[in-house]
Each structure stands twice: as C-alpha cells, then as structure tokens.
C-alpha cells in the first residue's frame, strides 16, 4: 500500500526578481517498507523535494497524501504534530544540540512529542550501538557516532517514514557504510520506510527504488 503519494507537485523559490521553478510536476509513490534512493546533481532540488515531502516546506501546487490522507490543507499545528509523530529526519551535519548530552538530545525529541519514553530511548541506544556514550556531548563524539545519535533521535517517536538527506555526506567511506548498513537493518528488520538523498551511486544498491532528479524533474526512474 502507498504510504506516501505525490501528484503534480510544483515548487518555486523567489530570488530577488526571479521566480525559480525548482520542482517540476513531481509525481511519485512510496510503499510501506520501501527504501527509496534519490540521486541527482547539486542544485537539482533533492533537499527541496525532501523538505516538501515532509512538510518542512510548503508547496505551490500539487497533492501530497500520507497514508491516504491529503496533508496539503492541514493547519500549521496539525502539520507540526504530523511531523513529530510520523516523520523522522537525519541530516548531513547531524544537527544535534551541542549543549545537551547524547541522551538528552534523544530525550528532547521524545518530550517535544509529549512523551518521555525511557525504555524506548535505551532500546534505541542499544540498536545504534551507542549505549556506552549516552552521557557524552556531541563534540566528544566522532561524526559517525553523532550520526548514530541523530538516527536514534529520528526514531524515538516511531516514525512511519525516515527521511535522510545525505546522511553519510560528511563521513569517511567506512563510517558511511556503517550508517548505510544500519539504515538497511532498520528497513529490513523493522520494515521502516526510508527516503534517502545521496550523492553516492554505490549506495543505491541498498535501495529497492531509485529516482534520478535532474533540474527539478525525474529522469529514468527505476
Ligand atoms: N530557501 C531557498 N530560497 C531560494 N532558493 C533556494 C532555497 N533553497 C534552495 N534554493 C534553490 O533551489 C535549488 C535546489 O536546491 P536544493 O538544495 O534542493 O538542491 P540539492 O539537489 O539538494 O543540492 P545539493 O546536492 O547541493 O544539496 C537551488 O538552485 C537552490 O539555490
Ligand atoms: Mg541538498
């Protein structure tokens, strides 16, 4: 069943006196348990697409449905709730809060969603192999470790979809592969739906579907 459906999505950014057409008539469908890879040149609109799909950005026209529900016309507070409860994010630069410990970073995401699920947090620290580093601050951890914490944070509210924008872009090859192996495990073992943006074509082998985005349009989808 489609967990995410997009029809004729268009997105423009205004820059000075120019109206730039960033995403052009994007139509796509993601099924539960898919590991979708989005690849394309710098500036082709990959991050913008991820932000639009996850309602971090508004769209200009088109339709996005999550679990069959059209999410275009929701109020701001319903959109925030939807994001907190159903969508998880990881980014290239981890985006951890520097003056909170690893544990507190994950806890914060849980508290924001109105929970304080200690058992779940402990389980996630074990899953990402970071149980011994709960009390470390982000600047005491390597990039790969910080990304593991960011993954735990993204999963703390049991999202339906995990969005990952170049999650290995700032890591060496070995650490990058470890993160990809972790994502693969989540996808296979938990049937977690993942939408990954990457520059690394080698990583498309982890994906069951790939989308090639060039200048805001899909080319040769597999
Ligand atoms: N907030 C914004 N305001 C105006 N233009 C923007 C904004 N964000 C992105 N753009 C423009 O939209 C286009 C697509 O940017 P986007 O960041 O989505 O590309 P990308 O494929 O993720 O690139 P990269 O691989 O470098 O991360 C670019 O031309 C960019 O300059
Ligand atoms: Mg980008």
CSV table of N, CA, C and O in Angstrom, one decimal, residues 171-214:
chain,number,residue,atom,x,y,z
A,171,UNK,N,31.0,11.9,6.2
A,171,UNK,CA,31.7,10.8,6.8
A,171,UNK,C,32.6,10.1,5.9
A,171,UNK,O,32.4,10.1,4.7
A,172,UNK,N,33.7,9.5,6.4
A,172,UNK,CA,34.6,8.7,5.5
A,172,UNK,C,33.9,7.5,5.1
A,172,UNK,O,32.8,7.1,5.6
A,173,UNK,N,34.5,6.7,4.1
A,173,UNK,CA,33.8,5.6,3.5
A,173,UNK,C,33.4,4.5,4.4
A,173,UNK,O,32.3,4.0,4.4
A,174,UNK,N,34.3,4.2,5.4
A,174,UNK,CA,34.0,3.2,6.3
A,174,UNK,C,32.8,3.5,7.2
A,174,UNK,O,31.8,2.8,7.4
A,175,UNK,N,32.8,4.8,7.8
A,175,UNK,CA,31.7,5.2,8.7
A,175,UNK,C,30.4,5.4,7.9
A,175,UNK,O,29.4,5.1,8.4
A,176,UNK,N,30.6,5.8,6.6
A,176,UNK,CA,29.4,6.0,5.8
A,176,UNK,C,28.7,4.6,5.6
A,176,UNK,O,27.5,4.5,5.7
A,177,UNK,N,29.6,3.6,5.3
A,177,UNK,CA,29.0,2.3,5.0
A,177,UNK,C,28.3,1.8,6.3
A,177,UNK,O,27.3,1.1,6.2
A,178,UNK,N,28.9,2.0,7.5
A,178,UNK,CA,28.3,1.6,8.7
A,178,UNK,C,26.9,2.2,8.9
A,178,UNK,O,26.0,1.5,9.3
A,179,UNK,N,26.8,3.5,8.6
A,179,UNK,CA,25.5,4.1,8.7
A,179,UNK,C,24.5,3.5,7.7
A,179,UNK,O,23.3,3.3,8.0
A,180,UNK,N,25.0,3.3,6.4
A,180,UNK,CA,24.1,2.7,5.5
A,180,UNK,C,23.6,1.3,5.9
A,180,UNK,O,22.5,0.9,5.7
A,181,UNK,N,24.6,0.5,6.5
A,181,UNK,CA,24.2,-0.8,7.0
A,181,UNK,C,23.2,-0.7,8.1
A,181,UNK,O,22.3,-1.6,8.2
A,182,UNK,N,23.3,0.3,8.9
A,182,UNK,CA,22.3,0.5,10.0
A,182,UNK,C,20.9,0.8,9.4
A,182,UNK,O,19.9,0.3,9.8
A,183,UNK,N,20.9,1.7,8.4
A,183,UNK,CA,19.6,2.0,7.7
A,183,UNK,C,19.0,0.8,7.1
A,183,UNK,O,17.8,0.5,7.2
A,184,UNK,N,19.9,0.0,6.5
A,184,UNK,CA,19.4,-1.3,5.8
A,184,UNK,C,18.8,-2.2,6.9
A,184,UNK,O,17.7,-2.8,6.6
A,185,UNK,N,19.4,-2.3,8.0
A,185,UNK,CA,18.9,-3.1,9.1
A,185,UNK,C,17.5,-2.6,9.5
A,185,UNK,O,16.6,-3.4,9.7
A,186,UNK,N,17.4,-1.3,9.7
A,186,UNK,CA,16.1,-0.8,10.1
A,186,UNK,C,15.0,-1.0,9.1
A,186,UNK,O,13.9,-1.4,9.4
A,187,UNK,N,15.4,-0.9,7.8
A,187,UNK,CA,14.5,-1.2,6.7
A,187,UNK,C,14.0,-2.6,6.7
A,187,UNK,O,12.8,-2.9,6.6
A,188,UNK,N,15.0,-3.5,6.8
A,188,UNK,CA,14.7,-5.0,6.7
A,188,UNK,C,14.0,-5.5,7.9
A,188,UNK,O,13.0,-6.2,7.8
A,189,UNK,N,14.6,-5.2,9.1
A,189,UNK,CA,14.1,-5.8,10.3
A,189,UNK,C,12.8,-5.1,10.8
A,189,UNK,O,11.9,-5.8,11.4
A,190,UNK,N,12.7,-3.8,10.7
A,190,UNK,CA,11.5,-3.1,11.2
A,190,UNK,C,10.5,-2.7,10.1
A,190,UNK,O,9.5,-2.0,10.4
A,191,UNK,N,10.9,-3.0,8.9
A,191,UNK,CA,10.1,-2.6,7.7
A,191,UNK,C,9.9,-1.1,7.7
A,191,UNK,O,8.8,-0.6,7.3
A,192,UNK,N,10.9,-0.4,8.2
A,192,UNK,CA,10.8,1.1,8.2
A,192,UNK,C,11.0,1.6,6.7
A,192,UNK,O,11.9,1.2,6.0
A,193,UNK,N,10.1,2.5,6.4
A,193,UNK,CA,10.1,3.2,5.1
A,193,UNK,C,11.2,4.3,5.1
A,193,UNK,O,11.2,5.1,6.0
A,194,UNK,N,12.1,4.2,4.2
A,194,UNK,CA,13.2,5.2,4.2
A,194,UNK,C,13.3,5.9,2.8
A,194,UNK,O,13.2,5.3,1.8
A,195,UNK,N,13.4,7.3,2.9
A,195,UNK,CA,13.7,8.0,1.7
A,195,UNK,C,15.0,8.7,1.9
A,195,UNK,O,15.2,9.6,2.8
A,196,UNK,N,15.9,8.3,1.0
A,196,UNK,CA,17.3,8.7,1.2
A,196,UNK,C,17.8,9.6,0.0
A,196,UNK,O,17.6,9.2,-1.1
A,197,UNK,N,18.4,10.7,0.3
A,197,UNK,CA,19.1,11.5,-0.7
A,197,UNK,C,20.6,11.2,-0.6
A,197,UNK,O,21.1,11.3,0.5
A,198,UNK,N,21.2,10.9,-1.7
A,198,UNK,CA,22.6,10.7,-1.6
A,198,UNK,C,23.3,11.1,-2.9
A,198,UNK,O,22.7,11.2,-4.0
A,199,UNK,N,24.6,11.5,-2.8
A,199,UNK,CA,25.4,11.7,-4.0
A,199,UNK,C,26.2,10.5,-4.4
A,199,UNK,O,26.8,10.5,-5.5
A,200,UNK,N,26.1,9.5,-3.6
A,200,UNK,CA,27.0,8.3,-3.8
A,200,UNK,C,26.2,7.2,-4.5
A,200,UNK,O,25.4,6.5,-3.9
A,201,UNK,N,26.5,7.0,-5.7
A,201,UNK,CA,25.8,6.0,-6.5
A,201,UNK,C,25.9,4.6,-6.0
A,201,UNK,O,25.0,3.7,-6.1
A,202,UNK,N,27.0,4.3,-5.3
A,202,UNK,CA,27.2,3.0,-4.7
A,202,UNK,C,26.1,2.6,-3.7
A,202,UNK,O,25.8,1.5,-3.5
A,203,UNK,N,25.6,3.7,-3.1
A,203,UNK,CA,24.6,3.4,-2.0
A,203,UNK,C,23.2,3.1,-2.6
A,203,UNK,O,22.3,2.6,-1.9
A,204,UNK,N,23.1,3.3,-3.9
A,204,UNK,CA,21.7,2.9,-4.5
A,204,UNK,C,21.5,1.4,-4.4
A,204,UNK,O,20.3,1.0,-4.5
A,205,UNK,N,22.5,0.7,-4.2
A,205,UNK,CA,22.3,-0.8,-4.1
A,205,UNK,C,21.5,-1.2,-2.9
A,205,UNK,O,21.0,-2.2,-2.8
A,206,UNK,N,21.5,-0.3,-1.9
A,206,UNK,CA,20.7,-0.5,-0.7
A,206,UNK,C,19.2,-0.3,-1.0
A,206,UNK,O,18.4,-0.7,-0.2
A,207,UNK,N,18.9,0.4,-2.1
A,207,UNK,CA,17.5,0.8,-2.3
A,207,UNK,C,16.8,-0.1,-3.2
A,207,UNK,O,17.3,-0.7,-4.1
A,208,UNK,N,15.5,-0.3,-3.0
A,208,UNK,CA,14.7,-1.1,-3.9
A,208,UNK,C,14.1,-0.2,-5.0
A,208,UNK,O,13.5,-0.8,-6.0
A,209,UNK,N,14.1,1.1,-4.8
A,209,UNK,CA,13.7,2.0,-5.9
A,209,UNK,C,14.6,3.2,-6.0
A,209,UNK,O,15.1,3.6,-4.9
A,210,UNK,N,14.9,3.7,-7.1
A,210,UNK,CA,15.7,4.9,-7.2
A,210,UNK,C,15.0,5.9,-8.1
A,210,UNK,O,14.3,5.6,-9.1
A,211,UNK,N,15.3,7.2,-7.8
A,211,UNK,CA,14.8,8.3,-8.6
A,211,UNK,C,15.9,9.2,-8.9
A,211,UNK,O,16.8,9.5,-8.0
A,212,UNK,N,16.0,9.6,-10.2
A,212,UNK,CA,17.1,10.4,-10.6
A,212,UNK,C,16.5,11.8,-10.9
A,212,UNK,O,15.6,12.0,-11.7
A,213,UNK,N,16.9,12.8,-10.1
A,213,UNK,CA,16.3,14.1,-10.2
A,213,UNK,C,17.3,15.0,-10.9
A,213,UNK,O,18.4,15.2,-10.4
A,214,UNK,N,16.9,15.6,-12.0
A,214,UNK,CA,17.8,16.5,-12.8
A,214,UNK,C,17.0,17.8,-13.0
A,214,UNK,O,15.9,17.7,-13.6
